[in-house]
Each structure stands twice: as structure tokens, then as C-alpha cells.
Amino acid sequence: MTRNFRKIAALVLALAMFASSFAFTSFAVDGVQGGENISVGLALSAESAKPGDVITVTVSISNNYNAAAMRWPVLFSKDFFELVGEDGGVTTPIDNVTAAVGSTTTALADDFVPAAYADTHSAFTIQWFAGVTEDKAVAVFNSGVAAEAFTFQLKVKETATGTGSVLIPADSTAFYDMAMLDPTDPLSYYDATELNVTVSDPAAVVAQSVAAADPELVAAEGYSVKTIQFDGDDTIYLCGFDVVAVVDNGEAFTDQFTINNGTYTVSSDTLATGTVVTVYNAAGEVFAEYPIIFFGDTSGDGLIDNLDGSVLYGYLSGEIEPQGDKMINYYACDLFIEDTNSAGVDALDSSAINAVISGEKDLSSINQTHVV
């Protein structure tokens, strides 16, 4: 190992130790290009996004000469964004970064967040330390014009609302830049001076609200629960229950259906004409109310007996008028189905209900799905 190489290798180690010791200090080159201020720019891959979308953050730097070590603390709204992966998926897309031999490390380090942002932002830090090239020179970074130095990725949180920001605050004491006047001379780094940082306006992303899917009623496997409407009536009803399982066997009728993308409550534990299933969306708001029709239960007490036969006969004879909130009882009289959506009570319906009341036929003889 030559003496010169040992000096350079020692420098790299010294630079790393020096940078660690002066984590809250900035360095500047004053002489190579006239001491221009370093400039930092930020850009986002999108100005609006839905919760769950991934945003790419691009950091550009310019007026940075012969840098042997750099740290970039990038702040982001912590209630709005989360880092993608442990390292943010960091890439270094520009030749003068990738060509500059060295090592890159990343960290999520909230202790680098200035006090003014402590309650709202987290800090993602990226550090780069120069390495040694094949010709045994320190591979310092040079960029006179704005160059995209690296990118990383943030994901918009599922709970994000409003606007999230990404920025490098000018008053961040976590920023540093260690520079060298002559990259071939391992001992020519500069003393600490104040580094003026020019930062572009914070890049912001607006989260677009995502409407949750509407609740959907689905019959459980092996059952035929469904929604139904009648001509001239805007109300949506539920029918198609296996009433033998419920009435004769004591099964809970709510086991016969589920609600996707929502929840529900029922007005009674009894399967009866007029029992109402209220469906709520993901936000807990009422989405729909579905009254249940138990065909044959014309009185709404959950049974089929003489009372139901009397109600059906009242509609058939004209003594009872189908109107108002009693329309559901009228629909429940339509047992002998000729047309799915046109309710009508006739002698066939009377015969069907009397057969059940008398025990000549059981509950399964009544078509609860109302499908011909």
C-alpha cells in the first residue's frame, strides 16, 4: 500500500468521523467557483393523490463543489405521509452522483426536525460520504448547475386529508456539507463556516377523498335473500328468506345475508312482514332501509294463521284498501305469483294461505323469492 493511498484512506475515515462530530455544522467552498451559495430544490411526482398512492420526491442541488460529505434532512407531514420501506427507496439517478464513488445512508430521524415543525413533520435524512476512486483520489461531488441528486418515496396515508408538505427548512441545523478545495489533496478541506441554503417553496400534495364502495346486500351461501321492488313503489324490500329454517327450526334470519362494505341493524329479532333492516355505510351513515316481506304473514306478526287469512280476505273483498304504509301487508298477500313486480290478490292466494293455515301444506309451499 503506497503512502499516498494510506493518506487518502485515512482521510475518508477522518471525513466520516469529522462529519459525525459536526452534525450540526455547515461547511462551504470559498474560492473554487467564487463561493456561491448552495441551492436545494424539491419536486414531487404529483400535485394530488388518493390515500394509498405513492409520491416520488426528487431533491436537486447546485452550486456545490468538491463536496466530500453531505447530509440532507427532508421534512414531510407525518400525519399525511409515511416512508415507503425502511430506506424510502432511495435512488441516485444523476451521473455526477452515481459516478462520485461513496456510500449513502438513510434514516428516519425526528431529532433533526426544527422546533417549528416538531408537531407536524418527520425528517428523512440522507447522508453521502465520498469514497476513493481507482486512481486513489477522493471522489468528491461537483455540481455547478441544478442536478437531480436523488429521489425517495412517500406513501399518502389512508387517513390523509387536506394537504401534506415536503420541505427542507432553511434553518435546519441538521444540514451539512463538507467540501475540499483540491480533491487530490486529502488535507485540503475547509474550516467550518456558515452555509447559506436556498430552498425552493415546500412541495405540497393534496389528498383526494376516495368514496368508499356502497354497501351491498349479499345472500349467504345456500340462501336466496334478495331485494325486490313493486311497480309504482320506490321502496326496496327484502324477501326470499328460508322461513321454514327460521319459523320452524328457530334459525336466526340474519344468518341468511351479509352486508359488504357496511353494517346493519334490525328493528326486531323476529322475521315478520314489516321488520326493517337498516344498512350503514363505512362512515356509519344510514345508506338504506329495507322492510322485510314474509309472504303469507299479512298481519306482520311473524306467523301465518287465521288472522292472516282474514287480512288477505279483506283485501280480496275490497273491505281493506291497499294504501300508505299498509302496502307492504298487501304485497305479503300475493302468494300465487303470476307477475313478479305486479302485486295482486285473488282467489288463488286465498287458497294458498288457507292450505297452510289448515295444515294441508307447510310453509315451504309459499314462494318467498317471488320469482315465477
CSV table of C-alpha atoms in Angstrom, one decimal:
chain,number,residue,atom,x,y,z
A,1,MET,CA,0.0,0.0,0.0
A,2,THR,CA,1.6,3.3,-1.0
A,3,ARG,CA,2.0,6.2,1.4
A,4,ASN,CA,-0.3,8.4,-0.7
A,5,PHE,CA,-3.1,5.8,-0.7
A,6,ARG,CA,-2.8,5.4,3.1
A,7,LYS,CA,-3.2,9.1,3.5
A,8,ILE,CA,-6.3,9.1,1.3
A,9,ALA,CA,-7.9,6.1,3.1
A,10,ALA,CA,-7.2,7.8,6.4
A,11,LEU,CA,-8.9,10.9,5.1
A,12,VAL,CA,-12.1,9.1,4.2
A,13,LEU,CA,-12.2,7.7,7.7
A,14,ALA,CA,-11.4,11.1,9.1
A,15,LEU,CA,-14.1,12.8,7.0
A,16,ALA,CA,-16.7,10.4,8.3
A,17,MET,CA,-15.6,11.0,11.9
A,18,PHE,CA,-15.4,14.7,11.3
A,19,ALA,CA,-18.9,14.8,9.8
A,20,SER,CA,-20.3,12.9,12.8
A,21,SER,CA,-18.6,15.3,15.2
A,22,PHE,CA,-20.0,18.3,13.4
A,23,ALA,CA,-23.5,17.1,12.7
A,24,PHE,CA,-24.9,20.5,13.4
A,25,THR,CA,-22.3,22.5,11.5
A,26,SER,CA,-22.2,23.5,7.8
A,27,PHE,CA,-19.2,23.8,5.5
A,28,ALA,CA,-18.7,25.8,2.3
A,29,VAL,CA,-16.2,26.1,-0.5
A,30,ASP,CA,-14.9,29.6,-0.9
A,31,GLY,CA,-12.7,30.0,-3.9
A,32,VAL,CA,-13.2,27.3,-6.4
A,33,GLN,CA,-16.2,28.9,-8.1
A,34,GLY,CA,-16.4,32.2,-6.2
A,35,GLY,CA,-18.2,30.9,-3.1
A,36,GLU,CA,-21.8,30.7,-4.5
A,37,ASN,CA,-24.5,29.7,-2.1
A,38,ILE,CA,-25.6,26.1,-2.4
A,39,SER,CA,-29.2,25.7,-3.7
A,40,VAL,CA,-31.6,22.9,-2.9
A,41,GLY,CA,-34.7,22.2,-4.8
A,42,LEU,CA,-37.6,19.8,-4.3
A,43,ALA,CA,-40.1,18.4,-6.7
A,44,LEU,CA,-43.0,15.8,-6.3
A,45,SER,CA,-44.2,13.4,-8.9
A,46,ALA,CA,-47.8,14.5,-8.4
A,47,GLU,CA,-49.6,17.5,-7.0
A,48,SER,CA,-52.6,15.5,-5.9
A,49,ALA,CA,-53.1,11.9,-4.9
A,50,LYS,CA,-55.5,9.5,-3.3
A,51,PRO,CA,-54.8,7.9,0.0
A,52,GLY,CA,-52.6,4.9,-0.6
A,53,ASP,CA,-50.8,6.5,-3.6
A,54,VAL,CA,-47.0,6.7,-3.7
A,55,ILE,CA,-45.3,10.0,-4.4
A,56,THR,CA,-41.7,10.3,-5.6
A,57,VAL,CA,-39.7,13.1,-4.0
A,58,THR,CA,-36.8,14.5,-6.1
A,59,VAL,CA,-34.1,16.6,-4.5
A,60,SER,CA,-31.9,18.8,-6.7
A,61,ILE,CA,-28.7,20.5,-5.7
A,62,SER,CA,-26.5,23.1,-7.4
A,63,ASN,CA,-23.5,25.3,-6.7
A,64,ASN,CA,-21.9,22.5,-4.8
A,65,TYR,CA,-18.2,22.0,-5.5
A,66,ASN,CA,-15.8,19.3,-4.3
A,67,ALA,CA,-18.1,18.1,-1.6
A,68,ALA,CA,-16.7,15.2,0.4
A,69,ALA,CA,-19.7,14.7,2.6
A,70,MET,CA,-23.3,15.8,2.6
A,71,ARG,CA,-26.4,15.4,4.7
A,72,TRP,CA,-29.9,16.3,3.5
A,73,PRO,CA,-32.8,16.3,6.0
A,74,VAL,CA,-36.1,16.4,4.1
A,75,LEU,CA,-39.2,17.1,6.2
A,76,PHE,CA,-42.6,15.6,5.4
A,77,SER,CA,-46.0,15.9,7.1
A,78,LYS,CA,-46.2,13.0,9.4
A,79,ASP,CA,-50.0,12.8,9.6
A,80,PHE,CA,-50.2,12.8,5.8
A,81,PHE,CA,-47.2,10.7,4.6
A,82,GLU,CA,-45.4,7.6,5.6
A,83,LEU,CA,-42.0,6.5,4.3
A,84,VAL,CA,-42.0,3.7,1.7
A,85,GLY,CA,-39.9,0.9,3.2
A,86,GLU,CA,-37.1,1.5,5.7
A,87,ASP,CA,-34.9,3.5,3.3
A,88,GLY,CA,-37.6,5.3,1.3
A,89,GLY,CA,-36.5,3.5,-1.9
A,90,VAL,CA,-33.6,6.0,-2.4
A,91,THR,CA,-32.1,6.2,-5.8
A,92,THR,CA,-29.3,8.4,-7.2
A,93,PRO,CA,-30.3,9.0,-10.8
A,94,ILE,CA,-27.7,11.6,-11.9
A,95,ASP,CA,-24.3,10.6,-13.3
A,96,ASN,CA,-22.4,13.1,-11.2
A,97,VAL,CA,-23.8,11.5,-8.1
A,98,THR,CA,-23.5,7.9,-9.1
A,99,ALA,CA,-20.1,8.5,-10.6
A,100,ALA,CA,-18.9,10.0,-7.4
A,101,VAL,CA,-17.7,6.9,-5.5
A,102,GLY,CA,-19.0,6.9,-2.0
A,103,SER,CA,-21.6,5.5,0.4
A,104,THR,CA,-25.2,6.6,1.0
A,105,THR,CA,-27.1,6.0,4.3
A,106,THR,CA,-30.6,6.9,5.2
A,107,ALA,CA,-32.5,7.3,8.5
A,108,LEU,CA,-35.9,8.5,9.8
A,109,ALA,CA,-34.6,10.9,12.4
A,110,ASP,CA,-37.1,13.2,14.1
A,111,ASP,CA,-34.4,14.7,16.2
A,112,PHE,CA,-33.4,16.6,13.1
A,113,VAL,CA,-36.7,18.4,12.9
A,114,PRO,CA,-36.5,22.1,13.8
A,115,ALA,CA,-38.7,23.1,16.7
A,116,ALA,CA,-41.2,25.0,14.5
A,117,TYR,CA,-42.0,21.7,12.7
A,118,ALA,CA,-41.8,19.3,15.6
A,119,ASP,CA,-45.5,18.7,16.0
A,120,THR,CA,-46.3,18.4,12.3
A,121,HIS,CA,-43.3,16.9,10.4
A,122,SER,CA,-40.9,14.0,10.5
A,123,ALA,CA,-37.4,14.1,9.0
A,124,PHE,CA,-36.0,11.7,6.5
A,125,THR,CA,-32.2,12.1,6.3
A,126,ILE,CA,-29.9,11.0,3.5
A,127,GLN,CA,-26.1,11.1,4.0
A,128,TRP,CA,-23.4,10.7,1.4
A,129,PHE,CA,-19.7,10.2,2.1
A,130,ALA,CA,-17.0,10.3,-0.5
A,131,GLY,CA,-15.1,7.2,-1.4
A,132,VAL,CA,-11.8,6.6,-3.1
A,133,THR,CA,-11.6,6.2,-6.8
A,134,GLU,CA,-9.5,3.7,-8.7
A,135,ASP,CA,-6.7,6.3,-9.2
A,136,LYS,CA,-6.7,6.7,-5.4
A,137,ALA,CA,-8.3,10.2,-5.4
A,138,VAL,CA,-11.2,11.2,-3.2
A,139,ALA,CA,-14.4,11.0,-5.4
A,140,VAL,CA,-15.8,14.4,-4.4
A,141,PHE,CA,-19.2,15.7,-5.7
A,142,ASN,CA,-19.3,18.6,-8.1
A,143,SER,CA,-22.5,20.3,-9.5
A,144,GLY,CA,-22.5,23.8,-10.8
A,145,VAL,CA,-26.0,23.7,-12.2
A,146,ALA,CA,-29.1,22.3,-10.7
A,147,ALA,CA,-29.0,18.5,-10.8
A,148,GLU,CA,-31.4,15.9,-9.6
A,149,ALA,CA,-29.2,14.3,-6.9
A,150,PHE,CA,-31.5,11.6,-5.5
A,151,THR,CA,-35.1,10.5,-5.1
A,152,PHE,CA,-37.1,8.8,-2.4
A,153,GLN,CA,-40.7,7.8,-2.0
A,154,LEU,CA,-43.6,8.7,0.4
A,155,LYS,CA,-47.0,7.0,0.6
A,156,VAL,CA,-50.1,9.0,1.3
A,157,LYS,CA,-51.7,7.6,4.4
A,158,GLU,CA,-55.1,6.0,4.2
A,159,THR,CA,-56.3,8.5,6.8
A,160,ALA,CA,-54.8,11.6,5.0
A,161,THR,CA,-57.0,14.6,4.5
A,162,GLY,CA,-56.2,18.1,3.3
A,163,THR,CA,-52.7,19.0,2.2
A,164,GLY,CA,-49.3,17.4,3.0
A,165,SER,CA,-46.0,19.2,2.5
A,166,VAL,CA,-42.4,18.2,1.8
A,167,LEU,CA,-39.6,20.7,2.5
A,168,ILE,CA,-36.0,21.3,3.6
A,169,PRO,CA,-36.2,24.1,6.1
A,170,ALA,CA,-33.5,26.8,5.7
A,171,ASP,CA,-33.0,26.8,9.4
A,172,SER,CA,-32.3,23.1,9.7
A,173,THR,CA,-29.2,22.7,11.8
A,174,ALA,CA,-29.0,19.0,10.7
A,175,PHE,CA,-27.9,20.0,7.2
A,176,TYR,CA,-24.2,19.9,6.5
A,177,ASP,CA,-21.8,20.0,3.5
A,178,MET,CA,-18.1,19.2,3.9
A,179,ALA,CA,-16.1,20.5,1.0
A,180,MET,CA,-12.5,20.3,-0.3
A,181,LEU,CA,-10.5,22.9,-2.3
A,182,ASP,CA,-8.4,20.3,-4.0
A,183,PRO,CA,-9.8,16.8,-4.3
A,184,THR,CA,-6.3,15.4,-4.9
A,185,ASP,CA,-5.1,16.7,-1.6
A,186,PRO,CA,-6.6,14.7,1.3
A,187,LEU,CA,-5.8,17.5,3.8
A,188,SER,CA,-7.4,20.5,2.0
A,189,TYR,CA,-10.9,20.6,3.5
A,190,TYR,CA,-12.1,23.9,4.8
A,191,ASP,CA,-12.7,25.2,8.3
A,192,ALA,CA,-16.4,25.4,9.4
A,193,THR,CA,-18.3,28.4,8.1
A,194,GLU,CA,-22.0,29.2,7.9
A,195,LEU,CA,-23.6,27.6,4.9
A,196,ASN,CA,-26.4,29.6,3.3
A,197,VAL,CA,-29.1,27.3,2.0
A,198,THR,CA,-31.6,28.5,-0.6
A,199,VAL,CA,-34.6,26.2,-0.5
A,200,SER,CA,-37.5,26.1,-3.0
A,201,ASP,CA,-41.0,26.6,-1.8
A,202,PRO,CA,-42.4,23.5,0.0
A,203,ALA,CA,-43.8,20.9,-2.4
A,204,ALA,CA,-47.3,20.0,-1.4
A,205,VAL,CA,-49.7,17.2,-2.3
A,206,VAL,CA,-53.5,17.5,-1.9
A,207,ALA,CA,-55.2,14.2,-0.9
A,208,GLN,CA,-58.3,13.5,-2.9
A,209,SER,CA,-61.1,11.9,-1.0
A,210,VAL,CA,-61.9,8.4,-2.0
A,211,ALA,CA,-65.5,7.4,-1.8
A,212,ALA,CA,-66.0,4.1,-0.1
A,213,ALA,CA,-67.8,1.5,-2.1
A,214,ASP,CA,-71.6,1.5,-1.4
A,215,PRO,CA,-72.8,-1.2,0.9
A,216,GLU,CA,-74.1,-4.3,-0.9
A,217,LEU,CA,-76.5,-6.9,0.5
A,218,VAL,CA,-75.5,-10.5,-0.4
A,219,ALA,CA,-77.3,-13.7,0.4
A,220,ALA,CA,-75.3,-16.1,2.5
A,221,GLU,CA,-74.3,-19.3,0.8
A,222,GLY,CA,-77.2,-21.6,0.3
A,223,TYR,CA,-79.9,-18.9,0.8
A,224,SER,CA,-81.9,-16.8,-1.6
A,225,VAL,CA,-82.4,-13.4,0.2
A,226,LYS,CA,-82.8,-10.6,-2.2
A,227,THR,CA,-84.2,-7.1,-2.7
A,228,ILE,CA,-87.4,-6.5,-4.6
A,229,GLN,CA,-89.5,-3.6,-5.8
A,230,PHE,CA,-93.1,-3.4,-7.0
A,231,ASP,CA,-94.4,-1.3,-9.8
A,232,GLY,CA,-95.2,2.3,-8.7
A,233,ASP,CA,-93.4,1.9,-5.4
A,234,ASP,CA,-89.9,3.3,-4.8
A,235,THR,CA,-89.4,1.3,-1.6
A,236,ILE,CA,-86.9,-1.5,-1.8
A,237,TYR,CA,-88.0,-4.6,0.2
A,238,LEU,CA,-86.2,-7.8,1.3
A,239,CYS,CA,-87.6,-11.2,0.7
A,240,GLY,CA,-86.5,-14.7,-0.2
A,241,PHE,CA,-85.9,-15.9,3.4
A,242,ASP,CA,-86.0,-19.6,4.2
A,243,VAL,CA,-88.9,-19.2,6.6
A,244,VAL,CA,-89.0,-22.9,7.4
A,245,ALA,CA,-85.5,-22.6,8.8
A,246,VAL,CA,-86.4,-19.6,10.8
A,247,VAL,CA,-90.0,-20.2,11.9
A,248,ASP,CA,-89.9,-24.0,12.3
A,249,ASN,CA,-86.3,-24.6,13.2
A,250,GLY,CA,-85.5,-21.4,15.1
A,251,GLU,CA,-82.6,-20.2,13.0
A,252,ALA,CA,-81.7,-16.5,13.1
A,253,PHE,CA,-82.8,-15.0,9.9
A,254,THR,CA,-79.9,-12.5,10.0
A,255,ASP,CA,-77.6,-15.5,9.3
A,256,GLN,CA,-79.1,-15.7,5.8
A,257,PHE,CA,-77.5,-12.5,4.5
A,258,THR,CA,-74.5,-10.2,4.9
A,259,ILE,CA,-73.7,-6.6,4.1
A,260,ASN,CA,-70.4,-5.9,2.2
A,261,ASN,CA,-68.8,-2.5,2.7
A,262,GLY,CA,-71.1,-1.7,5.6
A,263,THR,CA,-73.0,-2.8,8.7
A,264,TYR,CA,-76.7,-3.2,9.6
A,265,THR,CA,-79.2,-3.3,12.4
A,266,VAL,CA,-82.7,-4.9,12.5
A,267,SER,CA,-85.8,-3.4,14.1
A,268,SER,CA,-86.8,-6.8,15.6
A,269,ASP,CA,-85.3,-10.3,16.1
A,270,THR,CA,-88.5,-11.7,14.6
A,271,LEU,CA,-88.8,-12.5,10.9
A,272,ALA,CA,-92.0,-10.7,10.1
A,273,THR,CA,-93.5,-8.6,7.4
A,274,GLY,CA,-92.5,-5.0,8.3
A,275,THR,CA,-89.3,-5.8,10.2
A,276,VAL,CA,-86.8,-3.3,8.9
A,277,VAL,CA,-83.1,-3.9,8.1
A,278,THR,CA,-81.2,-0.6,8.3
A,279,VAL,CA,-77.9,-0.5,6.4
A,280,TYR,CA,-75.0,1.8,7.2
A,281,ASN,CA,-72.0,2.8,5.1
A,282,ALA,CA,-68.4,2.7,6.2
A,283,ALA,CA,-68.7,6.2,7.7
A,284,GLY,CA,-71.6,5.0,9.9
A,285,GLU,CA,-74.2,6.9,7.9
A,286,VAL,CA,-77.6,5.4,7.0
A,287,PHE,CA,-77.4,4.1,3.5
A,288,ALA,CA,-80.8,2.4,3.1
A,289,GLU,CA,-83.7,0.9,5.0
A,290,TYR,CA,-85.1,-2.4,3.7
A,291,PRO,CA,-88.5,-3.5,5.1
A,292,ILE,CA,-88.9,-7.3,5.0
A,293,ILE,CA,-91.8,-9.1,3.3
A,294,PHE,CA,-92.6,-12.6,4.7
A,295,PHE,CA,-95.1,-13.7,2.1
A,296,GLY,CA,-98.2,-15.0,3.9
A,297,ASP,CA,-97.6,-13.0,7.1
A,298,THR,CA,-100.1,-10.4,6.1
A,299,SER,CA,-100.7,-9.1,9.6
A,300,GLY,CA,-97.0,-8.6,10.4
A,301,ASP,CA,-96.7,-10.7,13.5
A,302,GLY,CA,-94.3,-13.3,12.1
A,303,LEU,CA,-96.9,-16.1,11.9
A,304,ILE,CA,-99.3,-17.4,9.2
A,305,ASP,CA,-102.6,-18.1,10.9
A,306,ASN,CA,-106.3,-17.3,10.8
A,307,LEU,CA,-105.5,-13.6,11.3
A,308,ASP,CA,-103.5,-13.5,8.1
A,309,GLY,CA,-106.3,-15.3,6.3
A,310,SER,CA,-108.7,-12.6,7.4
A,311,VAL,CA,-106.4,-9.8,6.3
A,312,LEU,CA,-106.0,-11.4,2.9
A,313,TYR,CA,-109.8,-11.9,2.5
A,314,GLY,CA,-110.2,-8.2,3.5
A,315,TYR,CA,-108.1,-7.1,0.5
A,316,LEU,CA,-109.7,-9.7,-1.7
A,317,SER,CA,-113.3,-8.5,-0.8
A,318,GLY,CA,-112.4,-4.8,-1.0
A,319,GLU,CA,-113.1,-4.2,2.7
A,320,ILE,CA,-109.4,-3.2,3.1
A,321,GLU,CA,-107.8,-0.7,0.7
A,322,PRO,CA,-104.1,-1.2,-0.1
A,323,GLN,CA,-102.6,2.2,0.7
A,324,GLY,CA,-100.0,4.1,2.6
A,325,ASP,CA,-97.8,2.2,5.0
A,326,LYS,CA,-100.1,-0.8,4.7
A,327,MET,CA,-99.0,-1.5,1.1
A,328,ILE,CA,-96.4,-4.0,2.5
A,329,ASN,CA,-99.2,-6.0,4.0
A,330,TYR,CA,-100.9,-6.1,0.7
A,331,TYR,CA,-97.7,-7.3,-1.0
A,332,ALA,CA,-97.4,-10.0,1.6
A,333,CYS,CA,-100.8,-11.4,0.4
A,334,ASP,CA,-99.5,-12.1,-3.1
A,335,LEU,CA,-98.8,-15.8,-2.7
A,336,PHE,CA,-99.7,-17.3,-6.0
A,337,ILE,CA,-97.3,-15.4,-8.3
A,338,GLU,CA,-98.2,-14.5,-11.9
A,339,ASP,CA,-96.0,-11.4,-12.3
A,340,THR,CA,-93.0,-10.8,-10.1
A,341,ASN,CA,-93.5,-7.0,-9.8
A,342,SER,CA,-97.3,-6.6,-10.1
A,343,ALA,CA,-98.9,-7.4,-6.8
A,344,GLY,CA,-102.4,-8.7,-7.0
A,345,VAL,CA,-104.6,-10.6,-4.6
A,346,ASP,CA,-107.1,-13.2,-5.9
A,347,ALA,CA,-108.7,-16.5,-5.0
A,348,LEU,CA,-105.6,-18.4,-5.7
A,349,ASP,CA,-103.8,-16.5,-3.0
A,350,SER,CA,-106.7,-17.2,-0.6
A,351,SER,CA,-106.5,-20.9,-1.4
A,352,ALA,CA,-102.7,-21.0,-0.8
A,353,ILE,CA,-102.8,-19.3,2.6
A,354,ASN,CA,-105.8,-21.4,3.8
A,355,ALA,CA,-103.8,-24.6,2.8
A,356,VAL,CA,-101.0,-23.5,5.2
A,357,ILE,CA,-103.4,-22.4,7.9
A,358,SER,CA,-105.2,-25.8,7.8
A,359,GLY,CA,-102.0,-27.8,7.8
A,360,GLU,CA,-102.7,-29.2,4.4
A,361,LYS,CA,-99.4,-27.7,3.2
A,362,ASP,CA,-96.4,-26.4,5.1
A,363,LEU,CA,-94.6,-23.0,5.0
A,364,SER,CA,-92.3,-24.2,2.1
A,365,SER,CA,-95.3,-24.2,-0.2
A,366,ILE,CA,-95.3,-20.4,-0.3
A,367,ASN,CA,-92.8,-18.9,-2.7
A,368,GLN,CA,-90.8,-16.4,-0.7
A,369,THR,CA,-88.5,-15.4,-3.5
A,370,HIS,CA,-91.5,-14.1,-5.6
A,371,VAL,CA,-89.9,-15.4,-8.8
A,372,VAL,CA,-92.1,-17.3,-11.2
